[in-house]
Amino acid sequence: MTRYSAFSILTNALRGNRDWTPAWRKAEPKAGYDVIIVGGGGHGLATAYYLASVHGVTNVAVVEKGYLGSGNIGRNTTIVRSNYRLPANSDFYEKSMQLWRGLSHELNYNVMFSPRGVLNLAHTPGQMDTYAERGNQMRLNGIGAELLDRDQVARLNPGLDVNGSARFPVVGGLLQPEAGNARHDAVAWGYARGADKLGVDILENTEVTGFLKEGGKIVGVQTRRNGEQADIRAQKVGVAVAGSTGRVMKLAGVDRLPIESTVLQAFVSESIKPIIPTVTTFGAGHLYVSQSDKGGLVFGGNIDYYNSYASRGNLPVWEEVTSELVAMFPNFARLRLLRSWGGIMDMSMDGSPIITTGPVDGMFLNAGWCYGGFKATPASGWCFAHTIAQDKPHDLNAAFTLDRFKDGRPIDELGAGPTPWYH
Ligand SMILES: Cc1cc2nc3c(=O)[nH]c(=O)nc-3n(C[C@H](O)[C@H](O)[C@H](O)COP(=O)(O)OP(=O)(O)OC[C@H]3O[C@@H](n4cnc5c(N)ncnc54)[C@H](O)[C@@H]3O)c2cc1C
């Protein structure tokens, strides 16, 4: 496989760019594997990569029903941050930040990690107090945070309306300077290429339609590929199917999980010159916006307010999200929307994820990513790989069990309770 470098670009250019090889093989399924990962999204691919690179487990297949990048990994608004308060989340997401920083070099693939800062706007003095508390907590956890007053916000983000007469006047904000964005589909492609290079089989267009069970233990998967059914055996099966978790787990006989599936939409405007230097969030509602390298504004807001497996969103959410954008940046009112799409979110009941052994013998589950699974991709894969390889969680994901819902130990970061639409 070609190693990407300035030198390889030059030599390939001189040879007419005829010698580039595909980033990953079109693998054919084997009869059995040590580990099968169901779901070739960011989390499934990262898990396969770390199983091979950290644990030496290379007899692995990633089984993906569509093409790589067709799920939420290729649909998100690309925000990467670790501005959490509760220790379990804070430690986990900061591990992810550490992995993000070295990811392009580790994978030899440019994931375009851009630590441009994430700025949360405050619109009331009470909100400033909450941000001060969160910022202090972040700093105690070793994560950079700066509380900014209104003038500092205005200097950082000159396009914002910070006038006292604005509909929601800006009082200040909390900045995580080292947070930012990465290019979402490059993350899927980079992990796929890295895993493939270490021997992992990536089986695209292969849907898991059932699980093989012997004596109550999962021993493989039933698949449909090119219209044909086939069984593939495995010693261990990890499930990382995000918004499809409920449907896939039902195939394993698990029909109740603390997860609801809901659509979340994303929006992209026409391209304009650079105007928003940071990822910026609106504090008087739910809106997050950044500007892509091509110049388009990439933004999103709340999930649609009902459960669904359909990835088409509704118009009231368009209206809500765009009106919040214009409340922050009135000069965007005449921008044209270029495109929008939806992705199916796996909303957990406390807003925190699940990375665990079980709930069936032979199986491992990775789910409950709510709005925030993209930034978690490296740490999620790293922790899930550890959990699968060692048959027990790492300290970083020890709290992310299913049992916490049964035992009344939720990791309720927002204090929103079992109300997934608030998370
Ligand atoms: C609009 C939107 C904006 C978002 N913005 C952000 C953000 O800014 N920051 C952030 O951190 N997070 C964000 N997220 C959340 C984040 O994208 C997800 O939490 C994360 O991508 C989920 O993990 P994944 O990448 O593994 O999921 P996916 O890419 O959805 O992977 C799951 C895969 O499982 C496959 N699958 C399902 N059923 C089967 C089956 N039966 N057999 C085989 N394969 C199957 C699917 O085809 C899919 O490819 C956003 C999500 C959306 C939709």
XYZ file of C-alpha atoms and ligand atoms in Angstrom:
476
model
C 0.000 0.000 0.000
C 1.350 3.415 -0.926
C 2.589 5.457 2.007
C 1.228 8.978 1.606
C 3.908 11.696 1.650
C 5.028 14.720 -0.324
C 7.527 12.399 -1.993
C 4.845 9.898 -3.066
C 2.696 12.722 -4.473
C 5.666 13.911 -6.501
C 6.759 10.506 -7.787
C 3.170 9.504 -8.625
C 2.645 12.789 -10.444
C 5.753 12.130 -12.531
C 4.359 8.679 -13.413
C 1.015 10.152 -14.483
C -0.785 9.150 -11.262
C -1.309 5.610 -12.592
C 0.159 3.751 -9.621
C -2.037 4.836 -6.716
C -3.582 1.802 -5.011
C -7.061 1.707 -3.387
C -7.064 2.853 0.252
C -8.479 -0.519 1.363
C -9.030 -3.925 -0.270
C -12.393 -5.223 -1.416
C -12.155 -8.144 0.997
C -14.134 -11.374 0.590
C -15.622 -12.808 3.802
C -13.865 -15.745 5.448
C -15.775 -18.566 7.168
C -14.779 -17.251 10.580
C -12.881 -14.551 12.492
C -11.599 -13.955 15.997
C -13.676 -10.780 16.152
C -16.508 -9.412 14.020
C -17.468 -5.772 14.384
C -20.985 -5.013 13.164
C -21.120 -1.479 11.728
C -18.454 0.211 9.621
C -19.007 3.711 10.971
C -16.294 5.666 12.744
C -16.571 3.648 15.937
C -16.556 0.226 14.285
C -13.578 1.072 12.092
C -11.628 2.675 14.939
C -12.300 -0.406 17.078
C -10.957 -2.702 14.369
C -7.901 -0.483 13.919
C -7.033 -0.462 17.646
C -7.752 -4.196 18.006
C -5.056 -4.757 15.398
C -2.620 -1.972 16.286
C -2.788 -2.052 20.099
C -3.847 -5.635 20.893
C -2.400 -7.547 17.935
C -5.833 -9.015 17.100
C -5.792 -8.921 13.304
C -8.194 -11.731 12.361
C -11.029 -9.212 12.384
C -13.887 -8.318 10.020
C -15.901 -5.108 9.967
C -19.344 -5.887 8.532
C -21.056 -2.825 7.064
C -24.457 -2.907 5.394
C -23.810 0.105 3.138
C -20.663 1.862 1.998
C -18.115 3.318 4.418
C -19.150 6.783 5.510
C -22.852 6.266 4.738
C -23.855 6.523 8.397
C -23.436 9.267 10.958
C -19.665 9.328 10.578
C -20.210 11.035 7.204
C -23.215 13.119 8.324
C -22.101 15.004 11.406
C -21.131 18.643 11.874
C -17.547 17.605 12.751
C -17.191 19.216 16.193
C -14.471 17.816 18.432
C -14.303 18.916 22.088
C -13.923 17.708 25.678
C -15.646 20.486 27.659
C -17.362 18.123 30.096
C -17.773 18.334 33.828
C -18.381 14.848 35.216
C -15.173 12.825 35.714
C -16.211 9.806 33.619
C -17.046 11.939 30.586
C -14.210 14.393 31.102
C -11.508 11.695 31.245
C -12.968 9.775 28.329
C -13.372 12.755 25.981
C -9.958 14.146 26.897
C -8.443 10.772 25.942
C -10.163 11.277 22.605
C -8.622 14.759 22.265
C -5.180 13.259 22.907
C -5.734 10.699 20.163
C -7.120 13.349 17.771
C -3.946 15.410 18.082
C -1.747 12.623 16.693
C -4.302 10.893 14.481
C -3.217 12.153 11.046
C 0.348 11.031 11.705
C -0.660 7.744 13.277
C -2.933 6.822 10.356
C -0.750 8.457 7.679
C -4.000 10.031 6.531
C -4.915 13.689 6.825
C -8.070 13.817 8.957
C -7.808 17.637 8.884
C -7.974 18.006 12.651
C -8.295 21.748 13.200
C -8.059 22.901 16.847
C -9.624 26.296 16.126
C -11.433 26.567 19.477
C -15.021 25.927 20.548
C -16.778 29.013 21.907
C -20.014 28.648 23.909
C -21.845 31.978 24.054
C -23.496 33.175 27.273
C -26.527 35.463 27.135
C -27.248 36.019 30.837
C -25.132 36.614 33.950
C -26.500 33.343 35.350
C -25.193 31.497 32.315
C -21.785 33.124 32.827
C -21.757 31.723 36.377
C -22.496 28.254 35.048
C -19.729 28.595 32.450
C -17.296 29.825 35.110
C -18.069 26.725 37.124
C -17.703 24.447 34.110
C -14.472 26.161 33.037
C -13.011 25.772 36.535
C -13.980 22.123 36.570
C -12.352 21.618 33.163
C -9.143 23.283 34.350
C -9.109 21.112 37.470
C -9.326 18.143 35.102
C -6.338 19.447 33.130
C -8.386 20.700 30.158
C -7.837 24.243 28.874
C -10.753 26.675 29.333
C -11.029 30.470 29.160
C -13.932 32.576 30.346
C -14.322 35.536 27.974
C -16.205 38.793 28.487
C -18.269 40.388 25.748
C -15.394 42.420 24.265
C -13.114 39.398 24.104
C -15.877 37.459 22.349
C -16.317 40.302 19.863
C -12.578 40.429 19.112
C -12.449 36.662 18.599
C -15.572 36.457 16.460
C -16.082 39.805 14.674
C -19.167 38.702 12.693
C -21.242 38.154 15.827
C -23.902 40.647 16.832
C -22.793 41.605 20.364
C -24.882 44.790 20.573
C -27.000 45.264 23.669
C -29.973 45.587 21.303
C -29.493 42.089 19.829
C -32.454 39.763 20.304
C -30.322 37.651 22.691
C -27.515 39.990 23.822
C -24.151 38.289 24.267
C -22.674 38.676 27.767
C -19.538 36.570 27.267
C -18.562 32.999 26.594
C -16.544 29.936 27.500
C -13.751 28.952 25.110
C -12.029 25.589 24.889
C -9.068 26.769 22.785
C -7.800 23.293 21.898
C -11.137 21.964 20.650
C -12.282 22.316 17.032
C -13.150 20.186 14.002
C -11.925 17.321 11.875
C -13.045 16.164 8.444
C -15.638 13.491 9.172
C -15.390 11.159 6.189
C -11.579 11.322 6.228
C -11.773 9.796 9.711
C -13.691 6.796 8.353
C -11.348 6.429 5.389
C -8.202 6.847 7.511
C -9.232 4.224 10.062
C -10.390 1.879 7.277
C -7.060 2.201 5.496
C -5.111 1.735 8.746
C -7.120 -1.336 9.777
C -6.956 -2.875 6.300
C -3.189 -2.447 6.243
C -2.962 -4.468 9.474
C -5.027 -7.301 7.970
C -8.604 -6.419 8.943
C -11.256 -7.403 6.358
C -13.727 -4.610 5.615
C -16.907 -6.114 4.184
C -19.017 -3.364 2.654
C -22.565 -3.888 1.369
C -22.916 -6.775 3.819
C -25.867 -6.524 6.177
C -26.092 -8.423 9.445
C -29.547 -10.007 9.407
C -29.231 -12.180 12.511
C -26.871 -13.648 15.075
C -25.640 -17.227 15.419
C -26.221 -18.518 18.930
C -25.048 -21.727 20.611
C -26.076 -22.443 24.198
C -27.112 -18.808 24.677
C -23.730 -17.521 23.446
C -23.277 -15.442 20.298
C -20.899 -17.313 17.973
C -21.224 -15.334 14.773
C -23.505 -13.402 12.453
C -25.907 -14.131 9.626
C -25.357 -11.833 6.677
C -26.872 -10.802 3.362
C -24.357 -9.801 0.709
C -25.104 -9.329 -2.967
C -28.503 -10.885 -2.366
C -26.988 -14.022 -0.849
C -27.229 -15.225 2.745
C -24.096 -16.435 4.537
C -23.118 -17.257 8.096
C -19.796 -15.983 9.439
C -18.571 -17.384 12.722
C -16.644 -15.399 15.329
C -15.340 -15.892 18.839
C -16.507 -12.393 19.739
C -18.982 -9.980 18.141
C -18.908 -6.237 18.794
C -21.938 -4.147 17.819
C -21.329 -0.478 16.904
C -24.294 0.515 14.744
C -25.219 3.887 16.348
C -28.792 4.828 15.299
C -29.595 1.223 14.329
C -28.717 -0.174 17.768
C -32.323 -0.983 18.719
C -32.992 -2.818 15.474
C -29.730 -4.792 15.426
C -29.865 -5.750 19.109
C -33.397 -7.016 18.588
C -31.907 -9.559 16.175
C -29.866 -10.848 19.139
C -33.000 -11.154 21.284
C -32.448 -7.892 23.214
C -35.645 -5.912 22.772
C -35.336 -3.277 25.507
C -32.447 -0.810 25.706
C -32.178 2.661 27.314
C -31.837 4.232 23.864
C -34.207 6.143 21.580
C -33.525 6.766 17.890
C -34.236 10.243 16.560
C -33.253 12.273 13.497
C -30.676 15.047 13.775
C -30.276 17.364 10.807
C -27.226 19.226 9.508
C -27.163 22.241 7.183
C -24.568 23.773 4.862
C -24.761 27.248 3.334
C -23.207 28.531 0.140
C -19.512 29.399 0.429
C -18.429 32.785 1.713
C -15.096 34.289 2.696
C -13.735 33.320 6.124
C -15.929 34.895 8.809
C -16.264 32.464 11.737
C -12.842 31.516 13.131
C -14.077 29.171 15.890
C -16.832 26.642 16.326
C -19.483 28.853 17.931
C -22.562 27.781 19.877
C -25.638 29.818 20.712
C -26.432 29.835 24.427
C -30.055 30.961 24.262
C -31.168 27.926 22.288
C -29.369 25.047 20.583
C -27.240 25.963 17.571
C -23.636 25.186 16.674
C -21.881 26.607 13.639
C -18.443 26.530 12.068
C -17.047 27.321 8.651
C -15.611 24.634 6.411
C -12.381 25.046 4.486
C -14.502 25.497 1.344
C -16.234 28.453 3.011
C -19.676 26.965 3.679
C -21.244 27.432 7.085
C -21.855 24.030 8.647
C -24.491 24.125 11.357
C -27.099 22.195 13.298
C -29.328 22.391 16.334
C -31.794 20.192 18.156
C -32.875 16.715 17.189
C -36.309 16.415 15.621
C -38.755 15.933 18.440
C -40.024 12.412 17.790
C -38.560 8.928 17.463
C -37.833 7.738 13.962
C -35.522 5.558 11.868
C -36.064 7.760 8.813
C -33.126 10.020 8.016
C -35.246 12.806 6.524
C -35.769 15.742 8.865
C -38.724 18.098 9.284
C -39.202 21.741 8.298
C -39.983 23.196 11.772
C -36.451 22.251 12.846
C -35.035 24.045 9.769
C -36.918 27.138 10.830
C -35.793 26.897 14.451
C -32.139 26.331 13.589
C -31.862 29.013 10.901
C -33.645 31.592 13.072
C -31.093 30.959 15.842
C -28.253 31.381 13.352
C -29.656 34.717 12.214
C -30.188 35.833 15.822
C -26.425 35.421 16.336
C -25.259 36.604 12.918
C -27.927 38.892 11.412
C -25.840 39.366 8.259
C -26.365 35.682 7.367
C -30.074 36.294 6.776
C -29.578 36.513 3.012
C -27.282 33.494 2.711
C -28.617 30.601 0.676
C -28.809 27.117 2.104
C -26.936 24.707 -0.145
C -27.936 21.373 1.328
C -29.197 19.577 4.407
C -29.475 15.979 5.526
C -30.353 13.896 8.553
C -28.737 11.091 10.532
C -30.272 8.698 13.017
C -29.079 9.368 16.533
C -28.803 6.815 19.313
C -29.938 8.961 22.261
C -29.245 7.401 25.663
C -31.317 8.151 28.745
C -28.596 10.103 30.565
C -26.812 11.574 27.540
C -23.693 9.463 28.133
C -22.480 6.525 26.063
C -22.472 2.755 26.554
C -19.247 0.788 25.897
C -19.636 -2.546 27.576
C -19.347 -6.306 27.615
C -22.645 -8.073 26.914
C -25.563 -7.815 27.234
C -25.449 -11.320 25.681
C -22.565 -13.735 26.208
C -20.056 -13.445 23.343
C -21.252 -9.955 22.475
C -20.003 -6.405 23.208
C -21.995 -3.206 22.782
C -20.976 0.328 21.783
C -23.918 2.782 21.602
C -25.743 5.763 23.073
C -23.691 8.475 21.374
C -26.361 11.159 21.267
C -25.107 14.373 19.635
C -21.484 13.701 20.466
C -20.159 10.478 18.989
C -17.946 11.958 16.297
C -15.541 13.565 18.742
C -15.548 10.306 20.710
C -14.509 8.184 17.706
C -10.825 7.652 18.630
C -11.402 7.020 22.353
C -14.500 4.937 21.681
C -12.598 2.665 19.308
C -9.627 2.526 21.671
C -11.773 1.614 24.707
C -14.060 -0.773 22.819
C -11.020 -2.591 21.396
C -9.644 -2.944 24.936
C -13.008 -4.205 26.229
C -13.260 -6.803 23.467
C -9.624 -7.937 23.620
C -9.471 -8.136 27.434
C -13.107 -9.182 28.071
C -13.400 -6.287 30.513
C -13.634 -2.512 30.233
C -10.712 -0.140 30.502
C -10.833 2.311 33.457
C -11.831 5.002 30.941
C -15.067 3.238 29.998
C -15.717 1.317 33.215
C -18.589 3.660 34.077
C -20.253 3.370 30.632
C -22.202 0.210 31.438
C -25.796 -0.748 30.770
C -26.126 -1.660 34.448
C -25.938 1.971 35.491
C -29.523 2.474 34.325
C -30.673 -0.546 36.347
C -28.716 0.444 39.459
C -29.659 4.135 39.377
C -26.110 5.423 38.676
C -26.677 7.511 35.526
C -23.888 9.773 34.263
C -26.236 12.694 33.892
C -23.937 15.421 32.532
C -26.753 17.901 31.836
C -28.907 16.934 34.800
C -31.691 16.421 32.267
C -32.817 13.025 33.530
C -34.289 10.362 31.248
C -35.275 12.923 28.617
C -33.111 12.160 25.581
C -34.428 15.100 23.583
C -32.743 17.483 26.076
C -29.266 15.915 25.788
C -26.477 15.710 11.698
C -25.513 15.189 12.724
C -24.598 16.053 13.324
C -23.704 15.573 14.275
N -22.746 16.412 14.760
C -21.797 15.947 15.605
C -20.730 16.779 16.007
O -20.601 17.930 15.560
N -19.819 16.280 16.883
C -19.917 15.011 17.373
O -19.077 14.640 18.193
N -20.899 14.170 16.969
C -21.843 14.601 16.084
N -22.832 13.769 15.642
C -22.912 12.409 16.187
C -21.956 11.431 15.520
O -21.936 11.598 14.132
C -22.381 10.003 15.866
O -22.582 9.887 17.264
C -21.330 8.969 15.471
O -20.922 9.165 14.136
C -21.925 7.568 15.653
O -20.968 6.562 15.522
P -20.544 5.890 14.111
O -19.669 6.832 13.387
O -19.963 4.582 14.388
O -21.987 5.755 13.410
P -22.367 5.394 11.916
O -21.468 6.054 10.926
O -23.829 5.652 11.791
O -22.046 3.840 11.863
C -22.959 2.815 12.133
C -22.941 1.902 10.932
O -23.675 0.719 11.215
C -24.184 0.270 9.994
N -25.240 -0.719 10.232
C -26.469 -0.500 10.758
N -27.177 -1.650 10.770
C -26.348 -2.601 10.267
C -26.515 -3.987 10.017
N -27.649 -4.633 10.291
N -25.463 -4.680 9.471
C -24.296 -4.045 9.172
N -24.106 -2.733 9.378
C -25.120 -2.017 9.919
C -24.683 1.545 9.333
O -24.850 1.386 7.926
C -23.597 2.534 9.693
O -22.634 2.699 8.675
C -23.742 14.202 14.678
C -24.670 13.339 14.071
C -25.523 13.823 13.087
C -26.487 12.872 12.432
